mmCIF file of C-alpha atoms in Angstrom:
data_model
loop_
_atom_site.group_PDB
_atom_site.id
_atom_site.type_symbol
_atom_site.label_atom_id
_atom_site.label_comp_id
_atom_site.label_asym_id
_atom_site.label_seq_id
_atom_site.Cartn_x
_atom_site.Cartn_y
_atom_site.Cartn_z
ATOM 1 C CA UNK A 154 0.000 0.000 0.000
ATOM 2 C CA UNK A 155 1.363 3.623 -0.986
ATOM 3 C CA UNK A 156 -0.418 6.498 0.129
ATOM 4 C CA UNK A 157 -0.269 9.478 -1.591
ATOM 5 C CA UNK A 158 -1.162 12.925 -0.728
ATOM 6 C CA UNK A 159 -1.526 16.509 -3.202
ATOM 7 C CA UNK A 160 0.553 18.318 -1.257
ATOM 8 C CA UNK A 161 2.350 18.491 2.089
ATOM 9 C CA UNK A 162 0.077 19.788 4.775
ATOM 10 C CA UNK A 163 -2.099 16.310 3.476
ATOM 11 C CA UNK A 164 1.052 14.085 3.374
ATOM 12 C CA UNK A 165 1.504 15.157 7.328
ATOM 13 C CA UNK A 166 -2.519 15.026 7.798
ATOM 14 C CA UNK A 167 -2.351 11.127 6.747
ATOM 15 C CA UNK A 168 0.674 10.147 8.595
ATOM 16 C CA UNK A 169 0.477 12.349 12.037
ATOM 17 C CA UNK A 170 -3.226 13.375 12.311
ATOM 18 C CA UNK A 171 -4.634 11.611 15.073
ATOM 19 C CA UNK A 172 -1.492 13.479 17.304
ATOM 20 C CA UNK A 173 -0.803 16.501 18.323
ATOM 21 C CA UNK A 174 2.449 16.263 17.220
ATOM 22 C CA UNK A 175 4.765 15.161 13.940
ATOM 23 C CA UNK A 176 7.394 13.614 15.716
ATOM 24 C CA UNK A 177 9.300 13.284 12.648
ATOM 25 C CA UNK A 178 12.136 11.118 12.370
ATOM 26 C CA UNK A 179 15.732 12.274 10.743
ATOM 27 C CA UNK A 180 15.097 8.842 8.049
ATOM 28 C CA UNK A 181 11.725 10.500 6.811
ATOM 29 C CA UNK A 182 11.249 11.662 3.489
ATOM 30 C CA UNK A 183 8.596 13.107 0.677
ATOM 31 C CA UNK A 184 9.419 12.676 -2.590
ATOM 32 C CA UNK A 185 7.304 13.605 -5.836
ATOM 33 C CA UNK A 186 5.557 10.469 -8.152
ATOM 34 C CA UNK A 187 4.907 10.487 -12.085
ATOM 35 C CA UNK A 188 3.203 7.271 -13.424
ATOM 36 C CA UNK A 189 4.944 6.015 -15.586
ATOM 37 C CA UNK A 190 1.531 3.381 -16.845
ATOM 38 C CA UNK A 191 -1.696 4.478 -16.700
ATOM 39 C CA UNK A 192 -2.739 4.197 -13.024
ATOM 40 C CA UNK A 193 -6.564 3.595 -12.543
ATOM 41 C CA UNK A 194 -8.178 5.131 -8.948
ATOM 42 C CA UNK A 195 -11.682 4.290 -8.177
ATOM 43 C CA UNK A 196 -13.107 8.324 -7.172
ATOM 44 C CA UNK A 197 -14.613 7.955 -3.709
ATOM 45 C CA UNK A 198 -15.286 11.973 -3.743
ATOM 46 C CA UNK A 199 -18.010 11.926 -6.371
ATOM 47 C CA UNK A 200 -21.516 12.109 -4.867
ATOM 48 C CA UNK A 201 -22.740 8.734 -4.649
ATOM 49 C CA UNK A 202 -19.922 7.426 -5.315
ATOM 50 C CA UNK A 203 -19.335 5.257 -2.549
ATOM 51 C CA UNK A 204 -22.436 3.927 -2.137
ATOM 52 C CA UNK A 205 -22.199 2.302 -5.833
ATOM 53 C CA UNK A 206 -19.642 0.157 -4.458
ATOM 54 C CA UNK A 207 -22.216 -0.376 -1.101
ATOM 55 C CA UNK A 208 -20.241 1.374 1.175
ATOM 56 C CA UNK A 209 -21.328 4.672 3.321
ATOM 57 C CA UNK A 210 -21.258 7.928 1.758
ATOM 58 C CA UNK A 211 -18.983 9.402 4.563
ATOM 59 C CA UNK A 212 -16.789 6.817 3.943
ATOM 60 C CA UNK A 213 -14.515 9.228 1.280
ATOM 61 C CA UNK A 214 -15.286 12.092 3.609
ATOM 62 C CA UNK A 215 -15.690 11.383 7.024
ATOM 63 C CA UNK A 216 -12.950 10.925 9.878
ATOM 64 C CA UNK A 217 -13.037 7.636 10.608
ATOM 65 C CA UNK A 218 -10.344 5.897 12.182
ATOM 66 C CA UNK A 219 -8.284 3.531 10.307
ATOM 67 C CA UNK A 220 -9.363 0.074 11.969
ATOM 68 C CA UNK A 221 -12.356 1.470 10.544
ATOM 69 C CA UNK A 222 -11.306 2.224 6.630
ATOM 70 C CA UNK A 223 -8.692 0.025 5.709
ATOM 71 C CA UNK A 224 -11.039 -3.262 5.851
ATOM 72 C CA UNK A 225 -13.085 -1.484 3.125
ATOM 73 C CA UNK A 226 -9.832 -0.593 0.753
ATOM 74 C CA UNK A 227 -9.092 -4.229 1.203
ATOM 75 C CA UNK A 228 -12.725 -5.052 -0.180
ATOM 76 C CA UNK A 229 -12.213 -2.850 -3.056
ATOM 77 C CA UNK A 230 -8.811 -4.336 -3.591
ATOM 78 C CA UNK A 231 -9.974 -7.967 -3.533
ATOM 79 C CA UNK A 232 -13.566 -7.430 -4.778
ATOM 80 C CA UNK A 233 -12.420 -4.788 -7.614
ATOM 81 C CA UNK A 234 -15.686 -3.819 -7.564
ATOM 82 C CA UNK A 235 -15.616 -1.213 -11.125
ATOM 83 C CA UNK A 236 -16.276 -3.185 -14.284
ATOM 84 C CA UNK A 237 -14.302 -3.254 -17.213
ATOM 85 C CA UNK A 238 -11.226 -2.373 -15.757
ATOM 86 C CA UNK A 239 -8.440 -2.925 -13.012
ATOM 87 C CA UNK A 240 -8.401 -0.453 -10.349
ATOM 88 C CA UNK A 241 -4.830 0.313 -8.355
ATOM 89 C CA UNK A 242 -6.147 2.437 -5.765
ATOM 90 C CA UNK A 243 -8.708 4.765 -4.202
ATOM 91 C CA UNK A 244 -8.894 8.357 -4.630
ATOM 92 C CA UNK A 245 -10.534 10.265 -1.551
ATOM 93 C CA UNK A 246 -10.503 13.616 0.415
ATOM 94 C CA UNK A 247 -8.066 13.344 3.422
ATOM 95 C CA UNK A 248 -9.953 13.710 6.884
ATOM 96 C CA UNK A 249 -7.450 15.606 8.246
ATOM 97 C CA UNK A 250 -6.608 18.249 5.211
ATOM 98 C CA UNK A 251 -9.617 17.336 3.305
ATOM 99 C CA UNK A 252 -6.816 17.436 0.578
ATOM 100 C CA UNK A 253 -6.504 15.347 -2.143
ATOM 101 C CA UNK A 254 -5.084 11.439 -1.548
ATOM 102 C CA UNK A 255 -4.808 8.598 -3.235
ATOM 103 C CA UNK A 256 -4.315 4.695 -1.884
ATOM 104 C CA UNK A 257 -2.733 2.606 -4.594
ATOM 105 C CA UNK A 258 -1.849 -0.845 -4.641
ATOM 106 C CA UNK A 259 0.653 -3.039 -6.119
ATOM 107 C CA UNK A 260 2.130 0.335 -8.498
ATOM 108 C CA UNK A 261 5.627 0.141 -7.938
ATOM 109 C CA UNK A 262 5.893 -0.559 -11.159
ATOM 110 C CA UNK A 263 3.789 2.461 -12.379
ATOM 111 C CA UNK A 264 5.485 5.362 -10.782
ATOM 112 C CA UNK A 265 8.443 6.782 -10.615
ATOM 113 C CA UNK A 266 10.260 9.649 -8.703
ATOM 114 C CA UNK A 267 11.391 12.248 -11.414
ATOM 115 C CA UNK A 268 14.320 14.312 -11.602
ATOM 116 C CA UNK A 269 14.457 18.398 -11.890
ATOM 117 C CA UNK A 270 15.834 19.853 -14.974
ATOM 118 C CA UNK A 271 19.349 19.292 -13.233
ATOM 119 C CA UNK A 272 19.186 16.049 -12.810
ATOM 120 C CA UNK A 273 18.275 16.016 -9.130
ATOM 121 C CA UNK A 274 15.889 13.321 -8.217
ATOM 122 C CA UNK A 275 12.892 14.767 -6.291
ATOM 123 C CA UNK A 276 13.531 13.076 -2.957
ATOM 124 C CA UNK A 277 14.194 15.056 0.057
ATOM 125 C CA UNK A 278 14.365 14.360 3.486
ATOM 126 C CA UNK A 279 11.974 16.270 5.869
ATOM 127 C CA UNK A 280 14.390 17.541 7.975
ATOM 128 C CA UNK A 281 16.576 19.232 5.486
ATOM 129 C CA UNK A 282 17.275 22.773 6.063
ATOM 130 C CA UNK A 283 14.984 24.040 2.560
ATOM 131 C CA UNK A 284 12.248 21.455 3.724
ATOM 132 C CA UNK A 285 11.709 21.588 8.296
ATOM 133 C CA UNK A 286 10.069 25.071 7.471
ATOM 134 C CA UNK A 287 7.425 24.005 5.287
ATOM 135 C CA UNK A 288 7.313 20.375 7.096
ATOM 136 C CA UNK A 289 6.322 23.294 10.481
ATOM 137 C CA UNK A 290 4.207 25.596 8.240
ATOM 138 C CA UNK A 291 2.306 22.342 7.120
ATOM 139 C CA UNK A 292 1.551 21.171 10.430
ATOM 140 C CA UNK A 293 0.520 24.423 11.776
ATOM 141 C CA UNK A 294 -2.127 24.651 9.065
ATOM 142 C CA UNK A 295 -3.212 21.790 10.919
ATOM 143 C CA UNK A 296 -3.415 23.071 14.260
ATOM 144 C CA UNK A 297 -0.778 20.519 15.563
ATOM 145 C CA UNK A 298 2.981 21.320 15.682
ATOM 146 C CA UNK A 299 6.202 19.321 14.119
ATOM 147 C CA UNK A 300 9.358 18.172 16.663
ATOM 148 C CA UNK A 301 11.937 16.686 14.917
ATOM 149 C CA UNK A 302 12.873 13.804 17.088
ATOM 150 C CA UNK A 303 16.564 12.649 17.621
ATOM 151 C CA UNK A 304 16.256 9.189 18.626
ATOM 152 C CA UNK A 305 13.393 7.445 16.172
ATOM 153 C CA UNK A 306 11.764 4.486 18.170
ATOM 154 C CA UNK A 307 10.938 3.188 14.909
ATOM 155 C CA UNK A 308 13.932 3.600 13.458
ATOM 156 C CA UNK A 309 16.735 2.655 16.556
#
């Protein structure tokens, strides 16, 4: 599972939401995707959308937890539940950022991360010098605040 997010303040929404922190560790990074295949996303943010695939139509738009969410992106994953074609993910408003994000599935083969006219790959790590003040601005616009944490628990 890759989850993808329109822009930053999202990207931190998905990941650090239910906190009132980012503890962010040195290791993580945001990087920007182009497909490099067509990549088919089954629109949850349509009006009635979700309920053609017989889930609830808060489902794309509500703040449910994810115990709650990720059983049903598994159903549409198995079940593929949009004829005539292959879906790879789910497109839906974030309930954090109400921002654009996608779920996809099984695209590593689909994307890539591109490189700037320089050649520079667009990878950086969140606690660069250029990125920690928009990774800050970001979570402010999200009423929570960022630490950057020396010691990762995940990570050690």
């Amino acid at each position: 599972m890759l989850y993808v997010a329109g822009n930053l303040a999202t990207a931190l929404g998905e990941v650090f939401g239910d906190f009132p922190a980012a503890a962010v560790c040195p290791r993580y990074r945001v990087a920007l995707l182009r497909p490099t295949a067509p990549v088919a996303v089954l629109d949850l943010r349509g009006q009635g959308a979700a309920m053609r695939i017989g889930a609830l139509p808060s489902l794309a738009t509500g703040d449910y937890p994810r115990p709650r969410t990720q059983p049903w992106a598994r159903a549409i994953y198995e079940d593929q539940p949009v004829a005539r074609r292959r879906i790879h993910g789910v497109y839906y408003d974030a309930a954090h950022s109400n921002g654009p994000a996608l779920a996809l599935w099984n695209t590593e083969d689909r994307l890539e991360v591109p490189a700037d006219s320089r050649g520079a790959v667009q990878d950086f790590a969140l606690a660069e010098p250029r990125m920690w003040p928009r990774v800050v601005d970001a979570a402010v616009s999200l009423g929570m605040r960022a630490d950057l944490v020396a010691h990762c628990p995940t990570c050690s």
